[in-house]
């Protein structure tokens, strides 16, 4: 700066990588070395340069490497995400390339759709059993009257069945069926037959074994390769893998796969701002190619195909679901660490708590749409919960 001019206090405090990080964290009411639950404890001073050079990807990998800790990682993220701390970090080559590739290529093409299974869904089943409910329901629970994780997930599955008016003897196509939680519930409790698609061979193998005595079919295939027709269609926690270039094709498939008098229930996370990608660390370690749609994008992709009969937003329930997953995982953490290593456990903690913080900050949410091909005669009435 020119001689004789005082350095602004904020700039002086932000000199050097640590100063920049301290200043950014202060905006979220987070301190380095502080005594509060949201404050971080740094064990390796290389953290500051790593975050400046690699952004949020470097922050997450440094946590996995044990370079820093936080008593309440979920609270840290709720505060940091609320003030969009990640956007205030310098742009990095990885971030630039991620954004550019999302604009230039279809990152969710049929060929690329299998990456998320290899990265996430084909991890050892013991990790998911240590985290999820008894049915391995990998999406948001419904906590309106529930007091524990299993009850919240059963309430969500029952709500889906009631929203589509599922009757005994009817058939359902589950796009992205996971480990078969919905299909198993619909068959056991409502007498339905179901067919589901997943890109995870591990999910299909688990589901086929668990539900061998029920009228359920698991197909390991990209959803775009599905051929068939059922009374209803459901999809929970899968649309986040579809990508904007494929939204229209997805809804066309759903429309052509169901009876004209049926209903399609879509359960998806949504963002409040249109994006081409998710956060870089989550893209690399948890959900490669993931993108959160907005409500507007879903509405536009449905045009001419469906009547939007109902929409329900219960995003706060995902914060509670994720923290229930995290709490359950802690009770099995020692065993998982012994089998898979501490770095994976720290990755899992980071995943669950960062997502919980995002929902708590209300920058993302989750909702359920009920869609009909021709419109429900007389109007759709949401079932009481």
mmCIF file of C-alpha atoms in Angstrom:
data_model
loop_
_atom_site.group_PDB
_atom_site.id
_atom_site.type_symbol
_atom_site.label_atom_id
_atom_site.label_comp_id
_atom_site.label_asym_id
_atom_site.label_seq_id
_atom_site.Cartn_x
_atom_site.Cartn_y
_atom_site.Cartn_z
ATOM 1 C CA UNK A 1 0.000 0.000 0.000
ATOM 2 C CA UNK A 2 1.114 3.613 -0.473
ATOM 3 C CA UNK A 3 3.310 5.025 2.251
ATOM 4 C CA UNK A 4 1.547 6.979 4.921
ATOM 5 C CA UNK A 5 -1.751 5.130 4.603
ATOM 6 C CA UNK A 6 -2.833 2.844 7.408
ATOM 7 C CA UNK A 7 -3.657 -0.765 6.568
ATOM 8 C CA UNK A 8 -7.372 -1.433 7.081
ATOM 9 C CA UNK A 9 -7.836 -3.620 10.166
ATOM 10 C CA UNK A 10 -9.746 -6.306 8.248
ATOM 11 C CA UNK A 11 -7.025 -6.606 5.614
ATOM 12 C CA UNK A 12 -4.289 -6.680 8.217
ATOM 13 C CA UNK A 13 -6.043 -9.478 10.060
ATOM 14 C CA UNK A 14 -6.434 -11.414 6.843
ATOM 15 C CA UNK A 15 -2.751 -11.380 5.823
ATOM 16 C CA UNK A 16 -1.431 -14.855 5.058
ATOM 17 C CA UNK A 17 -3.445 -18.048 4.550
ATOM 18 C CA UNK A 18 -4.304 -18.405 8.230
ATOM 19 C CA UNK A 19 -5.465 -14.809 8.429
ATOM 20 C CA UNK A 20 -7.733 -15.249 5.421
ATOM 21 C CA UNK A 21 -9.266 -18.414 6.859
ATOM 22 C CA UNK A 22 -9.707 -16.820 10.291
ATOM 23 C CA UNK A 23 -11.483 -13.837 8.741
ATOM 24 C CA UNK A 24 -13.811 -16.054 6.709
ATOM 25 C CA UNK A 25 -14.634 -18.250 9.698
ATOM 26 C CA UNK A 26 -15.305 -15.198 11.847
ATOM 27 C CA UNK A 27 -18.110 -14.275 9.472
ATOM 28 C CA UNK A 28 -19.752 -17.582 10.425
ATOM 29 C CA UNK A 29 -19.034 -17.106 14.153
ATOM 30 C CA UNK A 30 -16.439 -19.882 14.126
ATOM 31 C CA UNK A 31 -13.013 -19.587 15.736
ATOM 32 C CA UNK A 32 -9.768 -21.493 15.322
ATOM 33 C CA UNK A 33 -8.844 -23.012 18.667
ATOM 34 C CA UNK A 34 -11.989 -21.749 20.367
ATOM 35 C CA UNK A 35 -13.848 -23.523 23.171
ATOM 36 C CA UNK A 36 -17.313 -23.622 21.600
ATOM 37 C CA UNK A 37 -18.801 -26.670 19.918
ATOM 38 C CA UNK A 38 -18.687 -25.086 16.437
ATOM 39 C CA UNK A 39 -15.045 -23.979 16.728
ATOM 40 C CA UNK A 40 -12.307 -25.962 14.994
ATOM 41 C CA UNK A 41 -9.088 -27.368 16.415
ATOM 42 C CA UNK A 42 -6.214 -27.397 13.937
ATOM 43 C CA UNK A 43 -3.606 -30.164 14.329
ATOM 44 C CA UNK A 44 -1.544 -29.366 11.235
ATOM 45 C CA UNK A 45 -0.779 -25.805 10.183
ATOM 46 C CA UNK A 46 -0.525 -26.892 6.552
ATOM 47 C CA UNK A 47 -4.331 -26.785 6.609
ATOM 48 C CA UNK A 48 -4.488 -23.080 5.769
ATOM 49 C CA UNK A 49 -2.466 -23.242 2.563
ATOM 50 C CA UNK A 50 -4.231 -26.431 1.569
ATOM 51 C CA UNK A 51 -7.661 -24.817 1.850
ATOM 52 C CA UNK A 52 -6.486 -21.721 -0.036
ATOM 53 C CA UNK A 53 -5.074 -23.906 -2.826
ATOM 54 C CA UNK A 54 -7.769 -26.619 -2.953
ATOM 55 C CA UNK A 55 -10.915 -24.979 -1.550
ATOM 56 C CA UNK A 56 -13.606 -27.079 0.088
ATOM 57 C CA UNK A 57 -12.164 -30.234 -1.476
ATOM 58 C CA UNK A 58 -8.932 -29.594 0.426
ATOM 59 C CA UNK A 59 -10.892 -28.822 3.604
ATOM 60 C CA UNK A 60 -12.668 -32.171 3.438
ATOM 61 C CA UNK A 61 -9.580 -34.180 2.556
ATOM 62 C CA UNK A 62 -7.668 -32.474 5.377
ATOM 63 C CA UNK A 63 -10.393 -33.578 7.784
ATOM 64 C CA UNK A 64 -10.132 -37.147 6.489
ATOM 65 C CA UNK A 65 -6.368 -36.928 7.058
ATOM 66 C CA UNK A 66 -6.854 -35.790 10.671
ATOM 67 C CA UNK A 67 -5.497 -32.264 10.192
ATOM 68 C CA UNK A 68 -8.408 -30.653 12.053
ATOM 69 C CA UNK A 69 -11.368 -31.534 14.242
ATOM 70 C CA UNK A 70 -14.573 -30.001 15.529
ATOM 71 C CA UNK A 71 -16.735 -31.060 18.465
ATOM 72 C CA UNK A 72 -19.954 -30.452 16.499
ATOM 73 C CA UNK A 73 -19.124 -30.790 12.831
ATOM 74 C CA UNK A 74 -22.801 -30.427 11.915
ATOM 75 C CA UNK A 75 -23.001 -27.052 13.671
ATOM 76 C CA UNK A 76 -19.791 -25.929 11.971
ATOM 77 C CA UNK A 77 -21.321 -26.662 8.573
ATOM 78 C CA UNK A 78 -24.698 -25.137 9.365
ATOM 79 C CA UNK A 79 -22.943 -21.848 10.142
ATOM 80 C CA UNK A 80 -20.422 -22.003 7.309
ATOM 81 C CA UNK A 81 -22.983 -22.893 4.657
ATOM 82 C CA UNK A 82 -25.457 -20.270 5.832
ATOM 83 C CA UNK A 83 -22.935 -17.522 4.993
ATOM 84 C CA UNK A 84 -21.767 -19.303 1.801
ATOM 85 C CA UNK A 85 -18.219 -19.596 3.093
ATOM 86 C CA UNK A 86 -17.214 -21.986 0.311
ATOM 87 C CA UNK A 87 -18.028 -19.407 -2.361
ATOM 88 C CA UNK A 88 -15.707 -16.911 -0.685
ATOM 89 C CA UNK A 89 -12.638 -19.122 -1.046
ATOM 90 C CA UNK A 90 -10.374 -18.587 -4.069
ATOM 91 C CA UNK A 91 -11.333 -20.451 -7.216
ATOM 92 C CA UNK A 92 -9.210 -23.562 -7.698
ATOM 93 C CA UNK A 93 -8.396 -25.529 -10.866
ATOM 94 C CA UNK A 94 -10.507 -28.454 -9.636
ATOM 95 C CA UNK A 95 -13.529 -26.230 -9.063
ATOM 96 C CA UNK A 96 -13.115 -24.529 -12.421
ATOM 97 C CA UNK A 97 -12.815 -27.850 -14.233
ATOM 98 C CA UNK A 98 -15.806 -29.324 -12.394
ATOM 99 C CA UNK A 99 -17.946 -26.382 -13.417
ATOM 100 C CA UNK A 100 -16.643 -26.360 -16.986
ATOM 101 C CA UNK A 101 -17.119 -30.099 -17.490
ATOM 102 C CA UNK A 102 -20.691 -29.832 -16.211
ATOM 103 C CA UNK A 103 -21.386 -27.252 -18.913
ATOM 104 C CA UNK A 104 -19.574 -29.086 -21.711
ATOM 105 C CA UNK A 105 -20.485 -32.721 -21.044
ATOM 106 C CA UNK A 106 -23.368 -34.851 -19.851
ATOM 107 C CA UNK A 107 -21.841 -35.949 -16.540
ATOM 108 C CA UNK A 108 -24.867 -38.185 -15.925
ATOM 109 C CA UNK A 109 -24.843 -40.002 -19.276
ATOM 110 C CA UNK A 110 -25.638 -43.751 -19.346
ATOM 111 C CA UNK A 111 -21.923 -44.511 -19.481
ATOM 112 C CA UNK A 112 -21.121 -42.273 -16.502
ATOM 113 C CA UNK A 113 -24.132 -43.203 -14.381
ATOM 114 C CA UNK A 114 -22.322 -46.198 -12.860
ATOM 115 C CA UNK A 115 -19.668 -44.115 -11.102
ATOM 116 C CA UNK A 116 -21.843 -43.337 -8.112
ATOM 117 C CA UNK A 117 -22.366 -47.046 -7.464
ATOM 118 C CA UNK A 118 -18.634 -47.754 -7.543
ATOM 119 C CA UNK A 119 -17.868 -44.765 -5.309
ATOM 120 C CA UNK A 120 -20.716 -44.958 -2.810
ATOM 121 C CA UNK A 121 -23.458 -47.569 -3.120
ATOM 122 C CA UNK A 122 -21.101 -50.536 -3.550
ATOM 123 C CA UNK A 123 -19.283 -49.825 -0.295
ATOM 124 C CA UNK A 124 -19.485 -52.642 2.240
ATOM 125 C CA UNK A 125 -23.059 -53.355 3.300
ATOM 126 C CA UNK A 126 -21.892 -53.241 6.916
ATOM 127 C CA UNK A 127 -21.331 -49.484 6.580
ATOM 128 C CA UNK A 128 -24.931 -48.898 5.551
ATOM 129 C CA UNK A 129 -26.295 -51.321 8.144
ATOM 130 C CA UNK A 130 -24.333 -49.368 10.747
ATOM 131 C CA UNK A 131 -25.945 -46.123 9.577
ATOM 132 C CA UNK A 132 -29.446 -46.566 8.155
ATOM 133 C CA UNK A 133 -32.675 -47.972 9.563
ATOM 134 C CA UNK A 134 -33.540 -51.668 9.598
ATOM 135 C CA UNK A 135 -34.833 -51.527 6.006
ATOM 136 C CA UNK A 136 -31.788 -49.578 4.715
ATOM 137 C CA UNK A 137 -33.867 -46.642 3.519
ATOM 138 C CA UNK A 138 -31.315 -44.238 2.061
ATOM 139 C CA UNK A 139 -33.481 -41.112 1.907
ATOM 140 C CA UNK A 140 -35.158 -38.650 4.270
ATOM 141 C CA UNK A 141 -37.430 -39.973 6.993
ATOM 142 C CA UNK A 142 -40.768 -38.416 7.974
ATOM 143 C CA UNK A 143 -40.660 -37.252 11.586
ATOM 144 C CA UNK A 144 -44.102 -35.669 12.087
ATOM 145 C CA UNK A 145 -45.092 -38.256 14.719
ATOM 146 C CA UNK A 146 -42.033 -40.522 14.765
ATOM 147 C CA UNK A 147 -39.609 -40.620 17.686
ATOM 148 C CA UNK A 148 -36.891 -42.906 16.269
ATOM 149 C CA UNK A 149 -35.212 -43.623 12.945
ATOM 150 C CA UNK A 150 -37.038 -46.850 12.111
ATOM 151 C CA UNK A 151 -40.415 -45.256 12.814
ATOM 152 C CA UNK A 152 -39.555 -42.177 10.743
ATOM 153 C CA UNK A 153 -38.636 -44.275 7.722
ATOM 154 C CA UNK A 154 -41.691 -46.506 8.014
ATOM 155 C CA UNK A 155 -43.830 -43.366 8.255
ATOM 156 C CA UNK A 156 -42.240 -42.060 5.044
ATOM 157 C CA UNK A 157 -42.802 -45.347 3.193
ATOM 158 C CA UNK A 158 -46.397 -45.504 4.366
ATOM 159 C CA UNK A 159 -46.919 -41.892 3.321
ATOM 160 C CA UNK A 160 -45.666 -42.673 -0.187
ATOM 161 C CA UNK A 161 -48.020 -45.657 -0.489
ATOM 162 C CA UNK A 162 -50.961 -43.551 0.656
ATOM 163 C CA UNK A 163 -50.078 -40.618 -1.590
ATOM 164 C CA UNK A 164 -50.212 -42.810 -4.698
ATOM 165 C CA UNK A 165 -53.328 -44.598 -3.428
ATOM 166 C CA UNK A 166 -51.641 -47.989 -3.600
ATOM 167 C CA UNK A 167 -54.043 -50.924 -3.550
ATOM 168 C CA UNK A 168 -53.471 -54.653 -3.211
ATOM 169 C CA UNK A 169 -52.668 -56.288 -6.523
ATOM 170 C CA UNK A 170 -51.305 -53.102 -8.126
ATOM 171 C CA UNK A 171 -47.793 -52.786 -9.525
ATOM 172 C CA UNK A 172 -45.140 -50.112 -8.949
ATOM 173 C CA UNK A 173 -41.965 -49.159 -10.813
ATOM 174 C CA UNK A 174 -39.288 -47.817 -8.426
ATOM 175 C CA UNK A 175 -36.698 -45.668 -10.241
ATOM 176 C CA UNK A 176 -33.518 -45.991 -8.188
ATOM 177 C CA UNK A 177 -34.806 -48.645 -5.807
ATOM 178 C CA UNK A 178 -31.708 -48.835 -3.588
ATOM 179 C CA UNK A 179 -31.739 -51.816 -1.252
ATOM 180 C CA UNK A 180 -35.458 -52.305 -1.831
ATOM 181 C CA UNK A 181 -36.916 -50.567 1.235
ATOM 182 C CA UNK A 182 -39.959 -49.171 -0.544
ATOM 183 C CA UNK A 183 -40.589 -52.260 -2.654
ATOM 184 C CA UNK A 184 -40.363 -54.524 0.386
ATOM 185 C CA UNK A 185 -42.707 -52.307 2.382
ATOM 186 C CA UNK A 186 -45.220 -51.964 -0.478
ATOM 187 C CA UNK A 187 -45.296 -55.724 -1.015
ATOM 188 C CA UNK A 188 -45.459 -56.650 2.675
ATOM 189 C CA UNK A 189 -47.940 -54.040 3.874
ATOM 190 C CA UNK A 190 -50.013 -53.272 0.772
ATOM 191 C CA UNK A 191 -49.886 -56.440 -1.344
ATOM 192 C CA UNK A 192 -48.206 -54.752 -4.309
ATOM 193 C CA UNK A 193 -45.819 -56.188 -6.864
ATOM 194 C CA UNK A 194 -42.777 -54.076 -7.695
ATOM 195 C CA UNK A 195 -39.916 -53.758 -10.135
ATOM 196 C CA UNK A 196 -36.973 -51.504 -9.423
ATOM 197 C CA UNK A 197 -33.795 -50.403 -11.168
ATOM 198 C CA UNK A 198 -30.450 -49.614 -9.586
ATOM 199 C CA UNK A 199 -26.918 -49.132 -10.897
ATOM 200 C CA UNK A 200 -25.541 -50.934 -7.839
ATOM 201 C CA UNK A 201 -24.980 -54.673 -8.103
ATOM 202 C CA UNK A 202 -24.488 -54.790 -4.328
ATOM 203 C CA UNK A 203 -27.897 -53.218 -3.676
ATOM 204 C CA UNK A 204 -29.591 -55.644 -6.052
ATOM 205 C CA UNK A 205 -27.859 -58.683 -4.535
ATOM 206 C CA UNK A 206 -28.902 -57.614 -1.042
ATOM 207 C CA UNK A 207 -32.501 -56.942 -2.068
ATOM 208 C CA UNK A 208 -32.915 -60.175 -4.006
ATOM 209 C CA UNK A 209 -31.787 -62.175 -0.992
ATOM 210 C CA UNK A 210 -33.817 -60.265 1.574
ATOM 211 C CA UNK A 211 -37.057 -60.184 -0.429
ATOM 212 C CA UNK A 212 -36.744 -63.526 -2.235
ATOM 213 C CA UNK A 213 -40.238 -64.603 -1.161
ATOM 214 C CA UNK A 214 -41.998 -61.417 -2.351
ATOM 215 C CA UNK A 215 -43.204 -60.322 -5.840
ATOM 216 C CA UNK A 216 -40.245 -57.957 -6.270
ATOM 217 C CA UNK A 217 -37.812 -57.725 -9.164
ATOM 218 C CA UNK A 218 -34.445 -55.950 -9.026
ATOM 219 C CA UNK A 219 -32.828 -54.916 -12.309
ATOM 220 C CA UNK A 220 -29.234 -53.687 -12.445
ATOM 221 C CA UNK A 221 -29.535 -51.179 -15.244
ATOM 222 C CA UNK A 222 -29.586 -47.496 -16.059
ATOM 223 C CA UNK A 223 -33.109 -46.145 -15.686
ATOM 224 C CA UNK A 224 -33.097 -45.116 -19.349
ATOM 225 C CA UNK A 225 -32.910 -48.779 -20.362
ATOM 226 C CA UNK A 226 -36.062 -49.778 -18.501
ATOM 227 C CA UNK A 227 -38.913 -51.202 -20.568
ATOM 228 C CA UNK A 228 -42.245 -51.980 -18.961
ATOM 229 C CA UNK A 229 -45.430 -50.491 -17.549
ATOM 230 C CA UNK A 230 -46.920 -50.489 -14.068
ATOM 231 C CA UNK A 231 -49.858 -48.897 -12.279
ATOM 232 C CA UNK A 232 -47.711 -46.348 -10.437
ATOM 233 C CA UNK A 233 -44.165 -45.001 -10.389
ATOM 234 C CA UNK A 234 -42.106 -43.856 -7.404
ATOM 235 C CA UNK A 235 -38.587 -42.484 -7.107
ATOM 236 C CA UNK A 236 -36.917 -41.532 -3.828
ATOM 237 C CA UNK A 237 -33.447 -40.046 -3.487
ATOM 238 C CA UNK A 238 -32.488 -40.832 -7.085
ATOM 239 C CA UNK A 239 -33.392 -37.688 -9.044
ATOM 240 C CA UNK A 240 -30.318 -35.977 -7.576
ATOM 241 C CA UNK A 241 -28.261 -38.269 -9.851
ATOM 242 C CA UNK A 242 -30.167 -37.478 -13.066
ATOM 243 C CA UNK A 243 -28.644 -34.126 -14.080
ATOM 244 C CA UNK A 244 -30.265 -31.169 -15.907
ATOM 245 C CA UNK A 245 -29.459 -32.496 -19.380
ATOM 246 C CA UNK A 246 -31.540 -35.580 -18.606
ATOM 247 C CA UNK A 247 -34.508 -34.210 -16.652
ATOM 248 C CA UNK A 248 -36.901 -34.215 -19.589
ATOM 249 C CA UNK A 249 -35.967 -37.748 -20.623
ATOM 250 C CA UNK A 250 -36.429 -38.934 -17.043
ATOM 251 C CA UNK A 251 -39.989 -37.612 -16.856
ATOM 252 C CA UNK A 252 -40.780 -38.960 -20.317
ATOM 253 C CA UNK A 253 -39.670 -42.410 -19.143
ATOM 254 C CA UNK A 254 -41.820 -42.154 -16.027
ATOM 255 C CA UNK A 255 -44.827 -41.059 -18.078
ATOM 256 C CA UNK A 256 -44.471 -43.905 -20.573
ATOM 257 C CA UNK A 257 -43.937 -46.467 -17.800
ATOM 258 C CA UNK A 258 -47.224 -45.943 -15.967
ATOM 259 C CA UNK A 259 -50.936 -46.350 -16.533
ATOM 260 C CA UNK A 260 -52.885 -43.217 -17.409
ATOM 261 C CA UNK A 261 -54.875 -43.480 -14.194
ATOM 262 C CA UNK A 262 -51.783 -43.960 -12.016
ATOM 263 C CA UNK A 263 -49.717 -41.555 -9.958
ATOM 264 C CA UNK A 264 -46.003 -40.781 -9.892
ATOM 265 C CA UNK A 265 -44.429 -39.807 -6.581
ATOM 266 C CA UNK A 266 -41.080 -38.052 -6.834
ATOM 267 C CA UNK A 267 -39.077 -37.579 -3.631
ATOM 268 C CA UNK A 268 -36.003 -35.392 -4.132
ATOM 269 C CA UNK A 269 -33.634 -32.954 -2.519
ATOM 270 C CA UNK A 270 -33.904 -29.473 -4.020
ATOM 271 C CA UNK A 271 -31.665 -26.422 -3.988
ATOM 272 C CA UNK A 272 -32.835 -22.823 -3.909
ATOM 273 C CA UNK A 273 -30.332 -21.786 -6.595
ATOM 274 C CA UNK A 274 -29.771 -23.517 -9.930
ATOM 275 C CA UNK A 275 -26.385 -25.251 -10.047
ATOM 276 C CA UNK A 276 -24.535 -27.444 -12.546
ATOM 277 C CA UNK A 277 -22.817 -29.539 -9.884
ATOM 278 C CA UNK A 278 -22.639 -30.265 -6.177
ATOM 279 C CA UNK A 279 -19.825 -29.282 -3.798
ATOM 280 C CA UNK A 280 -16.464 -30.716 -5.022
ATOM 281 C CA UNK A 281 -15.741 -32.924 -1.992
ATOM 282 C CA UNK A 282 -19.179 -34.553 -2.155
ATOM 283 C CA UNK A 283 -18.776 -34.972 -5.912
ATOM 284 C CA UNK A 284 -15.462 -36.801 -5.489
ATOM 285 C CA UNK A 285 -16.123 -38.979 -2.450
ATOM 286 C CA UNK A 286 -19.874 -39.529 -2.131
ATOM 287 C CA UNK A 287 -22.061 -38.685 -5.149
ATOM 288 C CA UNK A 288 -20.069 -38.304 -8.404
ATOM 289 C CA UNK A 289 -22.110 -36.380 -10.943
ATOM 290 C CA UNK A 290 -24.698 -35.316 -8.381
ATOM 291 C CA UNK A 291 -26.759 -32.184 -9.042
ATOM 292 C CA UNK A 292 -29.590 -30.763 -6.946
ATOM 293 C CA UNK A 293 -32.565 -29.606 -9.008
ATOM 294 C CA UNK A 294 -34.656 -26.567 -8.190
ATOM 295 C CA UNK A 295 -38.427 -26.653 -7.904
ATOM 296 C CA UNK A 296 -38.575 -24.590 -11.095
ATOM 297 C CA UNK A 297 -36.452 -27.043 -13.053
ATOM 298 C CA UNK A 298 -38.687 -29.918 -12.023
ATOM 299 C CA UNK A 299 -41.780 -27.954 -13.008
ATOM 300 C CA UNK A 300 -40.396 -27.127 -16.441
ATOM 301 C CA UNK A 301 -39.281 -30.714 -17.064
ATOM 302 C CA UNK A 302 -42.831 -31.923 -16.319
ATOM 303 C CA UNK A 303 -44.537 -29.567 -18.774
ATOM 304 C CA UNK A 304 -46.922 -31.367 -21.083
ATOM 305 C CA UNK A 305 -46.278 -34.705 -19.389
ATOM 306 C CA UNK A 306 -47.810 -34.429 -15.924
ATOM 307 C CA UNK A 307 -50.220 -32.437 -13.816
ATOM 308 C CA UNK A 308 -48.540 -31.480 -10.544
ATOM 309 C CA UNK A 309 -51.206 -32.549 -8.082
ATOM 310 C CA UNK A 310 -49.346 -31.941 -4.822
ATOM 311 C CA UNK A 311 -46.026 -30.775 -3.374
ATOM 312 C CA UNK A 312 -44.889 -31.165 0.238
ATOM 313 C CA UNK A 313 -41.668 -29.696 1.622
ATOM 314 C CA UNK A 314 -40.255 -31.285 4.777
ATOM 315 C CA UNK A 315 -36.579 -30.405 4.456
ATOM 316 C CA UNK A 316 -36.044 -29.957 8.195
ATOM 317 C CA UNK A 317 -36.717 -33.678 8.564
ATOM 318 C CA UNK A 318 -33.552 -34.476 6.614
ATOM 319 C CA UNK A 319 -31.393 -32.716 9.195
ATOM 320 C CA UNK A 320 -32.919 -34.951 11.863
ATOM 321 C CA UNK A 321 -32.553 -38.041 9.651
ATOM 322 C CA UNK A 322 -28.879 -37.386 8.964
ATOM 323 C CA UNK A 323 -28.126 -36.789 12.630
ATOM 324 C CA UNK A 324 -29.942 -40.026 13.502
ATOM 325 C CA UNK A 325 -27.770 -41.792 10.919
ATOM 326 C CA UNK A 326 -24.668 -40.173 12.411
ATOM 327 C CA UNK A 327 -25.653 -41.153 15.975
ATOM 328 C CA UNK A 328 -26.275 -44.758 14.953
ATOM 329 C CA UNK A 329 -22.980 -44.874 13.080
ATOM 330 C CA UNK A 330 -21.114 -43.782 16.224
ATOM 331 C CA UNK A 331 -22.356 -46.866 18.058
ATOM 332 C CA UNK A 332 -20.719 -49.049 15.376
ATOM 333 C CA UNK A 333 -17.753 -46.806 14.632
ATOM 334 C CA UNK A 334 -15.072 -48.899 16.315
ATOM 335 C CA UNK A 335 -16.048 -52.013 14.368
ATOM 336 C CA UNK A 336 -16.238 -50.123 11.055
ATOM 337 C CA UNK A 337 -12.875 -48.491 11.717
ATOM 338 C CA UNK A 338 -11.297 -51.881 12.416
ATOM 339 C CA UNK A 339 -12.619 -53.266 9.118
ATOM 340 C CA UNK A 340 -12.365 -50.231 6.819
ATOM 341 C CA UNK A 341 -9.949 -47.831 8.499
ATOM 342 C CA UNK A 342 -10.293 -44.567 10.404
ATOM 343 C CA UNK A 343 -10.012 -42.452 7.268
ATOM 344 C CA UNK A 344 -13.244 -43.932 5.925
ATOM 345 C CA UNK A 345 -14.963 -43.269 9.251
ATOM 346 C CA UNK A 346 -13.866 -39.640 9.144
ATOM 347 C CA UNK A 347 -15.112 -39.441 5.554
ATOM 348 C CA UNK A 348 -18.476 -40.811 6.684
ATOM 349 C CA UNK A 349 -18.709 -38.353 9.581
ATOM 350 C CA UNK A 350 -17.885 -35.495 7.226
ATOM 351 C CA UNK A 351 -20.508 -36.636 4.721
ATOM 352 C CA UNK A 352 -23.323 -36.990 7.243
ATOM 353 C CA UNK A 353 -22.569 -33.823 9.201
ATOM 354 C CA UNK A 354 -21.926 -31.587 6.191
ATOM 355 C CA UNK A 355 -25.242 -32.630 4.676
ATOM 356 C CA UNK A 356 -27.055 -32.152 7.994
ATOM 357 C CA UNK A 357 -25.584 -28.662 8.211
ATOM 358 C CA UNK A 358 -26.765 -27.840 4.700
ATOM 359 C CA UNK A 359 -30.350 -28.775 5.527
ATOM 360 C CA UNK A 360 -30.189 -26.959 8.858
ATOM 361 C CA UNK A 361 -29.050 -23.795 7.104
ATOM 362 C CA UNK A 362 -32.155 -24.123 4.852
ATOM 363 C CA UNK A 363 -30.093 -23.606 1.709
ATOM 364 C CA UNK A 364 -31.345 -26.997 0.505
ATOM 365 C CA UNK A 365 -34.528 -28.883 1.246
ATOM 366 C CA UNK A 366 -36.423 -32.049 0.335
ATOM 367 C CA UNK A 367 -39.876 -32.450 -1.067
ATOM 368 C CA UNK A 368 -42.398 -34.882 -2.510
ATOM 369 C CA UNK A 369 -44.310 -34.259 -5.711
ATOM 370 C CA UNK A 370 -47.424 -36.209 -6.682
ATOM 371 C CA UNK A 371 -47.835 -36.177 -10.473
ATOM 372 C CA UNK A 372 -50.641 -37.514 -12.651
ATOM 373 C CA UNK A 373 -50.612 -38.002 -16.429
ATOM 374 C CA UNK A 374 -54.082 -36.571 -17.070
ATOM 375 C CA UNK A 375 -55.080 -34.928 -13.808
ATOM 376 C CA UNK A 376 -57.102 -36.489 -10.996
ATOM 377 C CA UNK A 377 -60.808 -36.116 -11.719
ATOM 378 C CA UNK A 378 -62.299 -33.870 -9.057
ATOM 379 C CA UNK A 379 -58.865 -32.977 -7.695
ATOM 380 C CA UNK A 380 -56.200 -34.734 -5.651
ATOM 381 C CA UNK A 381 -56.547 -34.828 -1.863
ATOM 382 C CA UNK A 382 -53.374 -35.330 0.144
ATOM 383 C CA UNK A 383 -53.842 -38.126 2.707
ATOM 384 C CA UNK A 384 -53.786 -37.029 6.325
ATOM 385 C CA UNK A 385 -50.668 -37.875 8.328
#
